[in-house]
PDB file of C-alpha atoms in Angstrom:
ATOM      1  CA  UNK A   1      -0.884 -19.336-104.551  1.00 72.00           C
ATOM      2  CA  UNK A   2      -0.417 -16.578-106.522  1.00 69.00           C
ATOM      3  CA  UNK A   3      -0.957 -12.848-104.573  1.00 79.00           C
ATOM      4  CA  UNK A   4      -0.919 -10.914-107.427  1.00 83.00           C
ATOM      5  CA  UNK A   5      -3.376 -10.209-110.636  1.00 81.00           C
ATOM      6  CA  UNK A   6      -2.118 -11.059-114.153  1.00 80.00           C
ATOM      7  CA  UNK A   7      -2.321  -8.152-116.223  1.00 88.00           C
ATOM      8  CA  UNK A   8      -1.832  -8.698-119.971  1.00 89.00           C
ATOM      9  CA  UNK A   9       0.906  -7.065-122.291  1.00 93.00           C
ATOM     10  CA  UNK A  10       0.585  -5.884-125.546  1.00 91.00           C
ATOM     11  CA  UNK A  11       2.854  -7.879-127.208  1.00 93.00           C
ATOM     12  CA  UNK A  12       1.550 -11.078-125.197  1.00 91.00           C
ATOM     13  CA  UNK A  13      -1.941 -10.823-126.758  1.00 93.00           C
ATOM     14  CA  UNK A  14      -2.939 -13.327-129.536  1.00 93.00           C
ATOM     15  CA  UNK A  15      -5.684 -12.048-131.747  1.00 94.00           C
ATOM     16  CA  UNK A  16      -7.867 -14.490-133.424  1.00 96.00           C
ATOM     17  CA  UNK A  17     -10.645 -13.718-136.221  1.00 97.00           C
ATOM     18  CA  UNK A  18     -13.940 -15.028-135.932  1.00 97.00           C
ATOM     19  CA  UNK A  19     -16.984 -14.564-138.126  1.00 98.00           C
ATOM     20  CA  UNK A  20     -20.576 -14.140-137.639  1.00 97.00           C
ATOM     21  CA  UNK A  21     -23.702 -14.264-140.263  1.00 96.00           C
ATOM     22  CA  UNK A  22     -26.236 -11.850-139.489  1.00 96.00           C
ATOM     23  CA  UNK A  23     -28.869 -13.074-141.098  1.00 95.00           C
ATOM     24  CA  UNK A  24     -32.148 -12.595-139.204  1.00 94.00           C
ATOM     25  CA  UNK A  25     -30.330 -11.369-136.413  1.00 96.00           C
ATOM     26  CA  UNK A  26     -31.607  -9.338-133.603  1.00 97.00           C
ATOM     27  CA  UNK A  27     -29.277  -5.779-133.785  1.00 96.00           C
ATOM     28  CA  UNK A  28     -29.275  -5.094-129.689  1.00 96.00           C
ATOM     29  CA  UNK A  29     -28.218  -8.807-129.006  1.00 96.00           C
ATOM     30  CA  UNK A  30     -25.957  -9.088-131.626  1.00 97.00           C
ATOM     31  CA  UNK A  31     -23.862  -5.570-130.728  1.00 98.00           C
ATOM     32  CA  UNK A  32     -23.841  -6.138-127.155  1.00 97.00           C
ATOM     33  CA  UNK A  33     -22.266  -9.515-128.365  1.00 98.00           C
ATOM     34  CA  UNK A  34     -19.604  -7.718-130.890  1.00 98.00           C
ATOM     35  CA  UNK A  35     -18.427  -5.174-128.851  1.00 97.00           C
ATOM     36  CA  UNK A  36     -17.693  -7.856-125.433  1.00 97.00           C
ATOM     37  CA  UNK A  37     -15.655  -9.730-128.424  1.00 97.00           C
ATOM     38  CA  UNK A  38     -13.924  -6.522-129.578  1.00 97.00           C
ATOM     39  CA  UNK A  39     -13.035  -5.515-126.111  1.00 96.00           C
ATOM     40  CA  UNK A  40     -11.788  -8.676-124.729  1.00 96.00           C
ATOM     41  CA  UNK A  41     -13.919  -9.341-122.494  1.00 96.00           C
ATOM     42  CA  UNK A  42     -14.815 -13.083-123.041  1.00 95.00           C
ATOM     43  CA  UNK A  43     -11.041 -13.723-122.317  1.00 93.00           C
ATOM     44  CA  UNK A  44     -10.213 -14.919-118.419  1.00 90.00           C
ATOM     45  CA  UNK A  45      -6.929 -12.633-118.918  1.00 90.00           C
ATOM     46  CA  UNK A  46      -9.335  -9.972-119.802  1.00 93.00           C
ATOM     47  CA  UNK A  47      -6.594  -6.468-119.101  1.00 93.00           C
ATOM     48  CA  UNK A  48      -8.963  -3.312-119.165  1.00 93.00           C
ATOM     49  CA  UNK A  49      -6.191  -1.075-120.942  1.00 94.00           C
ATOM     50  CA  UNK A  50      -5.165  -3.662-123.357  1.00 94.00           C
ATOM     51  CA  UNK A  51      -6.412  -4.120-126.564  1.00 95.00           C
ATOM     52  CA  UNK A  52      -6.632  -8.132-126.419  1.00 94.00           C
ATOM     53  CA  UNK A  53     -10.145  -8.484-128.212  1.00 95.00           C
ATOM     54  CA  UNK A  54     -10.465 -10.430-131.351  1.00 96.00           C
ATOM     55  CA  UNK A  55     -11.442  -9.563-135.094  1.00 98.00           C
ATOM     56  CA  UNK A  56     -14.582  -9.819-136.107  1.00 98.00           C
ATOM     57  CA  UNK A  57     -16.114 -10.409-139.376  1.00 98.00           C
ATOM     58  CA  UNK A  58     -19.901  -9.820-139.816  1.00 98.00           C
ATOM     59  CA  UNK A  59     -21.870 -11.207-143.105  1.00 97.00           C
ATOM     60  CA  UNK A  60     -25.236 -10.659-144.360  1.00 96.00           C
ATOM     61  CA  UNK A  61     -25.665  -7.391-141.786  1.00 96.00           C
ATOM     62  CA  UNK A  62     -28.216  -5.901-144.219  1.00 95.00           C
ATOM     63  CA  UNK A  63     -30.462  -8.735-143.121  1.00 95.00           C
ATOM     64  CA  UNK A  64     -30.688  -7.937-139.530  1.00 96.00           C
ATOM     65  CA  UNK A  65     -33.739  -7.915-137.443  1.00 95.00           C
ATOM     66  CA  UNK A  66     -35.264  -5.215-135.278  1.00 95.00           C
ATOM     67  CA  UNK A  67     -37.918  -5.819-132.388  1.00 94.00           C
ATOM     68  CA  UNK A  68     -40.687  -4.083-131.870  1.00 94.00           C
ATOM     69  CA  UNK A  69     -41.370  -0.676-133.757  1.00 96.00           C
ATOM     70  CA  UNK A  70     -38.231   0.420-134.089  1.00 95.00           C
ATOM     71  CA  UNK A  71     -37.845   0.222-137.979  1.00 94.00           C
ATOM     72  CA  UNK A  72     -40.508   3.410-137.827  1.00 96.00           C
ATOM     73  CA  UNK A  73     -39.892   4.744-134.461  1.00 97.00           C
ATOM     74  CA  UNK A  74     -36.017   4.675-133.722  1.00 96.00           C
ATOM     75  CA  UNK A  75     -34.308   7.704-135.365  1.00 97.00           C
ATOM     76  CA  UNK A  76     -30.734   8.599-136.212  1.00 96.00           C
ATOM     77  CA  UNK A  77     -29.802  12.411-136.073  1.00 96.00           C
ATOM     78  CA  UNK A  78     -26.536  13.642-137.089  1.00 96.00           C
ATOM     79  CA  UNK A  79     -25.762  17.712-137.908  1.00 97.00           C
ATOM     80  CA  UNK A  80     -24.429  18.655-141.085  1.00 97.00           C
ATOM     81  CA  UNK A  81     -22.485  21.896-139.509  1.00 97.00           C
ATOM     82  CA  UNK A  82     -24.517  24.708-140.944  1.00 98.00           C
ATOM     83  CA  UNK A  83     -27.568  26.312-139.051  1.00 98.00           C
ATOM     84  CA  UNK A  84     -30.425  24.820-138.781  1.00 97.00           C
ATOM     85  CA  UNK A  85     -28.427  21.436-140.056  1.00 97.00           C
ATOM     86  CA  UNK A  86     -30.027  18.579-138.025  1.00 98.00           C
ATOM     87  CA  UNK A  87     -31.018  15.802-139.911  1.00 97.00           C
ATOM     88  CA  UNK A  88     -32.780  12.463-139.288  1.00 97.00           C
ATOM     89  CA  UNK A  89     -33.598   8.846-140.820  1.00 97.00           C
ATOM     90  CA  UNK A  90     -35.300   6.247-139.203  1.00 97.00           C
ATOM     91  CA  UNK A  91     -33.711   2.139-138.915  1.00 96.00           C
ATOM     92  CA  UNK A  92     -35.621   1.283-141.797  1.00 96.00           C
ATOM     93  CA  UNK A  93     -35.020   3.982-144.151  1.00 97.00           C
ATOM     94  CA  UNK A  94     -31.334   2.997-143.521  1.00 96.00           C
ATOM     95  CA  UNK A  95     -31.818  -0.216-143.443  1.00 95.00           C
ATOM     96  CA  UNK A  96     -33.405   0.231-147.029  1.00 96.00           C
ATOM     97  CA  UNK A  97     -30.792   2.939-148.407  1.00 96.00           C
ATOM     98  CA  UNK A  98     -27.290   2.638-149.655  1.00 96.00           C
ATOM     99  CA  UNK A  99     -25.274   1.675-146.664  1.00 96.00           C
ATOM    100  CA  UNK A 100     -27.570  -0.638-144.479  1.00 96.00           C
ATOM    101  CA  UNK A 101     -24.652  -1.708-142.615  1.00 96.00           C
ATOM    102  CA  UNK A 102     -24.393   1.433-140.562  1.00 96.00           C
ATOM    103  CA  UNK A 103     -26.837   0.323-138.282  1.00 97.00           C
ATOM    104  CA  UNK A 104     -24.825  -2.411-136.787  1.00 97.00           C
ATOM    105  CA  UNK A 105     -21.930  -0.357-136.725  1.00 97.00           C
ATOM    106  CA  UNK A 106     -23.477   2.454-134.821  1.00 96.00           C
ATOM    107  CA  UNK A 107     -24.850   0.070-132.219  1.00 97.00           C
ATOM    108  CA  UNK A 108     -21.474  -1.639-131.834  1.00 97.00           C
ATOM    109  CA  UNK A 109     -19.750   2.160-131.408  1.00 96.00           C
ATOM    110  CA  UNK A 110     -22.443   2.589-128.936  1.00 95.00           C
ATOM    111  CA  UNK A 111     -21.581  -0.240-126.696  1.00 96.00           C
ATOM    112  CA  UNK A 112     -17.791   0.672-126.583  1.00 95.00           C
ATOM    113  CA  UNK A 113     -16.356   3.245-124.157  1.00 94.00           C
ATOM    114  CA  UNK A 114     -17.139   6.768-125.068  1.00 90.00           C
ATOM    115  CA  UNK A 115     -14.032   9.430-125.944  1.00 87.00           C
ATOM    116  CA  UNK A 116     -11.289   6.402-125.856  1.00 91.00           C
ATOM    117  CA  UNK A 117      -8.113   5.848-127.844  1.00 96.00           C
ATOM    118  CA  UNK A 118      -8.769   2.096-127.158  1.00 95.00           C
ATOM    119  CA  UNK A 119     -12.348   1.867-128.355  1.00 95.00           C
ATOM    120  CA  UNK A 120     -11.215   3.757-131.616  1.00 95.00           C
ATOM    121  CA  UNK A 121      -8.840   1.274-132.057  1.00 96.00           C
ATOM    122  CA  UNK A 122     -10.702  -1.705-131.266  1.00 96.00           C
ATOM    123  CA  UNK A 123     -13.712  -0.568-133.284  1.00 96.00           C
ATOM    124  CA  UNK A 124     -11.322  -0.697-136.140  1.00 97.00           C
ATOM    125  CA  UNK A 125     -11.141  -4.455-135.620  1.00 97.00           C
ATOM    126  CA  UNK A 126     -14.917  -4.679-137.093  1.00 98.00           C
ATOM    127  CA  UNK A 127     -15.472  -5.622-140.232  1.00 97.00           C
ATOM    128  CA  UNK A 128     -19.049  -5.383-142.212  1.00 97.00           C
ATOM    129  CA  UNK A 129     -20.088  -6.762-145.116  1.00 97.00           C
ATOM    130  CA  UNK A 130     -23.578  -6.840-146.834  1.00 95.00           C
ATOM    131  CA  UNK A 131     -23.209  -9.805-148.518  1.00 92.00           C
ATOM    132  CA  UNK A 132     -21.964 -13.841-147.944  1.00 94.00           C
ATOM    133  CA  UNK A 133     -18.880 -12.866-148.994  1.00 95.00           C
ATOM    134  CA  UNK A 134     -15.773 -11.760-147.531  1.00 96.00           C
ATOM    135  CA  UNK A 135     -12.166 -11.207-147.995  1.00 96.00           C
ATOM    136  CA  UNK A 136     -10.583 -12.686-145.096  1.00 95.00           C
ATOM    137  CA  UNK A 137     -10.251 -16.276-145.476  1.00 95.00           C
ATOM    138  CA  UNK A 138      -6.421 -16.033-145.564  1.00 96.00           C
ATOM    139  CA  UNK A 139      -6.887 -15.295-141.732  1.00 95.00           C
ATOM    140  CA  UNK A 140      -8.728 -18.730-141.319  1.00 96.00           C
ATOM    141  CA  UNK A 141     -11.840 -17.454-139.333  1.00 96.00           C
ATOM    142  CA  UNK A 142     -13.276 -19.268-136.275  1.00 96.00           C
ATOM    143  CA  UNK A 143     -17.343 -19.292-137.282  1.00 96.00           C
ATOM    144  CA  UNK A 144     -19.350 -18.614-134.656  1.00 96.00           C
ATOM    145  CA  UNK A 145     -22.750 -19.624-135.170  1.00 95.00           C
ATOM    146  CA  UNK A 146     -25.018 -17.038-133.228  1.00 95.00           C
ATOM    147  CA  UNK A 147     -28.911 -17.937-133.974  1.00 93.00           C
ATOM    148  CA  UNK A 148     -27.692 -20.967-131.999  1.00 94.00           C
ATOM    149  CA  UNK A 149     -26.519 -19.147-128.975  1.00 94.00           C
ATOM    150  CA  UNK A 150     -30.024 -18.204-127.799  1.00 93.00           C
ATOM    151  CA  UNK A 151     -33.209 -18.722-129.274  1.00 93.00           C
ATOM    152  CA  UNK A 152     -33.962 -14.748-128.525  1.00 93.00           C
ATOM    153  CA  UNK A 153     -30.890 -13.991-130.964  1.00 93.00           C
ATOM    154  CA  UNK A 154     -32.786 -14.691-134.274  1.00 93.00           C
ATOM    155  CA  UNK A 155     -36.416 -12.979-135.093  1.00 89.00           C
ATOM    156  CA  UNK A 156     -38.211 -14.914-138.219  1.00 79.00           C
ATOM    157  CA  UNK A 157     -40.539 -12.289-139.101  1.00 66.00           C
TER     158      UNK A 157
END
């Protein structure tokens, strides 16, 4: 019987690579699943101050779905740095634009701890691609069927 809690050390961590197909997946559910895998909270030996998460590769990000009226009503704001330089775009405009992967990247980023060097490092382990192909076949990634985990994870319309 152990009387102490086992704590991982950075040298003891074994990182895996996983691939998720985001076609028709609901953005919020997918982002929370990815954030959990990036932090390592799915592991029984999770240690909060150690980067023990996996590398996550997401494909077909341009085909994600938003529930409700978020395509029209969800607004992303940013500031250019100049006076009166507040800009905005809806989620639908971003998904139809040049970089549709930013919707999922921002959702995952906002589910990680704020202002943390560890969270910034964990976010670099997220690889997002708009098509089926990705250049990470050499890492022998494990494919996770996100759509099969729960019926609510996927929207057809």
